[in-house]
GROMACS .gro file of C-alpha atoms in nm:
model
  121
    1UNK     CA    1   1.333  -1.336  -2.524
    2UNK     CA    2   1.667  -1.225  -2.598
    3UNK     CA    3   1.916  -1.029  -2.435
    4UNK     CA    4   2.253  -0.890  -2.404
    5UNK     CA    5   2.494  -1.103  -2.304
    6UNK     CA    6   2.541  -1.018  -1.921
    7UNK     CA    7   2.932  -1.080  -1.984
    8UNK     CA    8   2.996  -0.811  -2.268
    9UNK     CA    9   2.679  -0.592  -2.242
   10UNK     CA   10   2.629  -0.368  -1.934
   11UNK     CA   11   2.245  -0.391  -2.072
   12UNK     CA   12   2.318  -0.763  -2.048
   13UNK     CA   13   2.405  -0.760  -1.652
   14UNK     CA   14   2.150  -0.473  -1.573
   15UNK     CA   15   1.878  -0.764  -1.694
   16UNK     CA   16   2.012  -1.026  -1.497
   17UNK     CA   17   1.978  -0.829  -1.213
   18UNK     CA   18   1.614  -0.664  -1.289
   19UNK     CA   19   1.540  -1.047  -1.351
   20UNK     CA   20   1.708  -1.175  -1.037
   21UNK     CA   21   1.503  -0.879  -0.842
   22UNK     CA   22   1.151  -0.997  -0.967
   23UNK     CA   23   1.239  -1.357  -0.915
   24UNK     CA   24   1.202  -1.446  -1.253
   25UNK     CA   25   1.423  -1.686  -1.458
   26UNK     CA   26   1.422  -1.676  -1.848
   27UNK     CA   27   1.634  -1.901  -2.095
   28UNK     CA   28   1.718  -1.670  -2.348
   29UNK     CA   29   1.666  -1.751  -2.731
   30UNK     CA   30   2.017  -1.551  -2.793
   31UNK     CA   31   2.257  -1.338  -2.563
   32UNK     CA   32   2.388  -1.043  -2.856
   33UNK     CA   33   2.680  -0.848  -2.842
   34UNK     CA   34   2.490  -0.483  -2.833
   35UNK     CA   35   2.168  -0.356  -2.742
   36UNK     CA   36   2.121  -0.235  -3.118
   37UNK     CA   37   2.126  -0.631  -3.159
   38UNK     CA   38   1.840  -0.680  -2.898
   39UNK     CA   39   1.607  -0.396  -3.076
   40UNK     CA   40   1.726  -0.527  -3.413
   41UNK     CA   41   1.561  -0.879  -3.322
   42UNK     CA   42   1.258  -0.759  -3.158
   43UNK     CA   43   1.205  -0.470  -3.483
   44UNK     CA   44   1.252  -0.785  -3.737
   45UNK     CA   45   1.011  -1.016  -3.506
   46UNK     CA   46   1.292  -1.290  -3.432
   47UNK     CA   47   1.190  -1.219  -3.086
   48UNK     CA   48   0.870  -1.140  -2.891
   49UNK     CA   49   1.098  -0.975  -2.612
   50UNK     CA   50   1.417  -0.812  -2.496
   51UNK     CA   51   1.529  -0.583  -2.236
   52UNK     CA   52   1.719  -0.245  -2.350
   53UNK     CA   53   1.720   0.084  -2.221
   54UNK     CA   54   1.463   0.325  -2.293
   55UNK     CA   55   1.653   0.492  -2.491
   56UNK     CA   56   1.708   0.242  -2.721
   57UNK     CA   57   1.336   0.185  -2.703
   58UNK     CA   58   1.288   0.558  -2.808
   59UNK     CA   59   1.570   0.583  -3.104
   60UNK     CA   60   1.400   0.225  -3.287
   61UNK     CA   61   1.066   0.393  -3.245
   62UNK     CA   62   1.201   0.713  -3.427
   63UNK     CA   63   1.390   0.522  -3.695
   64UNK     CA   64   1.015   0.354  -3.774
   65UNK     CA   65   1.046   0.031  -3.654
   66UNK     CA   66   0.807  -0.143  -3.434
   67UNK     CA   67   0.896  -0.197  -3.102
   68UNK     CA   68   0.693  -0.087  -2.816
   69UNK     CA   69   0.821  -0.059  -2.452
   70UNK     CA   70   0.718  -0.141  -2.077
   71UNK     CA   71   0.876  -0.003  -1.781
   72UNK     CA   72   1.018  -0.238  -1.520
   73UNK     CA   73   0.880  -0.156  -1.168
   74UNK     CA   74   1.113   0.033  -0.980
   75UNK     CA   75   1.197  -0.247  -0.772
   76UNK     CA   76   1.357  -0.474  -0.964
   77UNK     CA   77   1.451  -0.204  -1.208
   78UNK     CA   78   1.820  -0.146  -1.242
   79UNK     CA   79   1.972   0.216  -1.345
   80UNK     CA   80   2.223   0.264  -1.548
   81UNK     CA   81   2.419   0.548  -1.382
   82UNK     CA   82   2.648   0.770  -1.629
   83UNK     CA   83   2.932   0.980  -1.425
   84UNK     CA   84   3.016   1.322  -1.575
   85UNK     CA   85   3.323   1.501  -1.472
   86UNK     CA   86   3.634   1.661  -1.625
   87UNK     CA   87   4.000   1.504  -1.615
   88UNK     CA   88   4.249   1.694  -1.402
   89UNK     CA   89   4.491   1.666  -1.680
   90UNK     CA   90   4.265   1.754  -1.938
   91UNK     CA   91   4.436   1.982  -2.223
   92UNK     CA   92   4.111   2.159  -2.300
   93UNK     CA   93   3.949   2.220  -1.958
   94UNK     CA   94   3.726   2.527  -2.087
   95UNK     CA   95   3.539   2.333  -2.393
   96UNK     CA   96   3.539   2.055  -2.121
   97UNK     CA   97   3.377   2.287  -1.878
   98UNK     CA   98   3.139   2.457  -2.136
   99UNK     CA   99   3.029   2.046  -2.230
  100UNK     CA  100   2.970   1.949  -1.873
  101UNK     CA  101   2.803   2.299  -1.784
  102UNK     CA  102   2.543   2.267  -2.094
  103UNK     CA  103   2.471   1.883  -1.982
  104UNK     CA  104   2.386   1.989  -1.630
  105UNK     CA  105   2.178   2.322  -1.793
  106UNK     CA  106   1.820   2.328  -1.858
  107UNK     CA  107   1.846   2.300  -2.199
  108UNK     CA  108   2.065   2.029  -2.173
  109UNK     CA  109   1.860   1.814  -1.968
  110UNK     CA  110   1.573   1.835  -2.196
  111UNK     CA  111   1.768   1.732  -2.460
  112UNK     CA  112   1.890   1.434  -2.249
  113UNK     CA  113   1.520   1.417  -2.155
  114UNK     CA  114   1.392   1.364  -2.502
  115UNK     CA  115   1.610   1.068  -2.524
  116UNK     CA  116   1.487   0.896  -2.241
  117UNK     CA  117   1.761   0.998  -1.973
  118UNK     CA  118   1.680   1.079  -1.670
  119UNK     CA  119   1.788   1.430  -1.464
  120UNK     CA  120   2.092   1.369  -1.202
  121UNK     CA  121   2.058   1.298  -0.909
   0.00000   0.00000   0.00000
């Protein structure tokens, strides 16, 4: 198993807390620096296992390497939540707008959706 490590790599502290949630206690063979690290290992078969995001999962899988994923249960998963707004003081407010408005669209969400992200809540 290897992992990020929970004190530089959100991924990192997202799997100490899916862990914590399931009860489970592993003694990683690494902690790396970047999730791209944790596929990297698991791809070259330096490790059996690793926890990453989906969408890291997805983007090895199109680059042809072989990693497969499983989903954590919902209850001990942990979601990564990624805010989307525009800066008051923003000095290009319209492109900002038109970026945040195609996000939130329909076509923007199944682009976000064919990466592995889910829609907003």
């Amino acid at each position: 198993m290897v992992l990020g490590d929970p004190a530089s790599v959100p991924a990192g502290k997202y799997a100490k807390q899916a862990l914590a949630a399931a009860g489970v206690t592993v003694v990683p063979k690494s902690l790396e620096l970047s999730v791209t690290a944790v596929t990297q290992k698991i791809a070259l078969g330096e490790a059996d296992a690793g926890i990453v995001y989906v969408t890291d999962v997805k983007a090895s899988v199109a680059a042809g390497q072989l990693v497969d994923g499983v989903q954590i249960p919902r209850a001990q998963n942990v979601l990564a939540v990624y805010p989307i707004g525009i800066l008051k003081s923003s000095q290009n407010q319209p492109i900002d707008r038109a970026f945040v408005d195609y996000v939130l669209s329909p076509a923007g969400q199944a682009t976000l959706a064919s990466f592995g992200f889910l829609s907003p809540s």
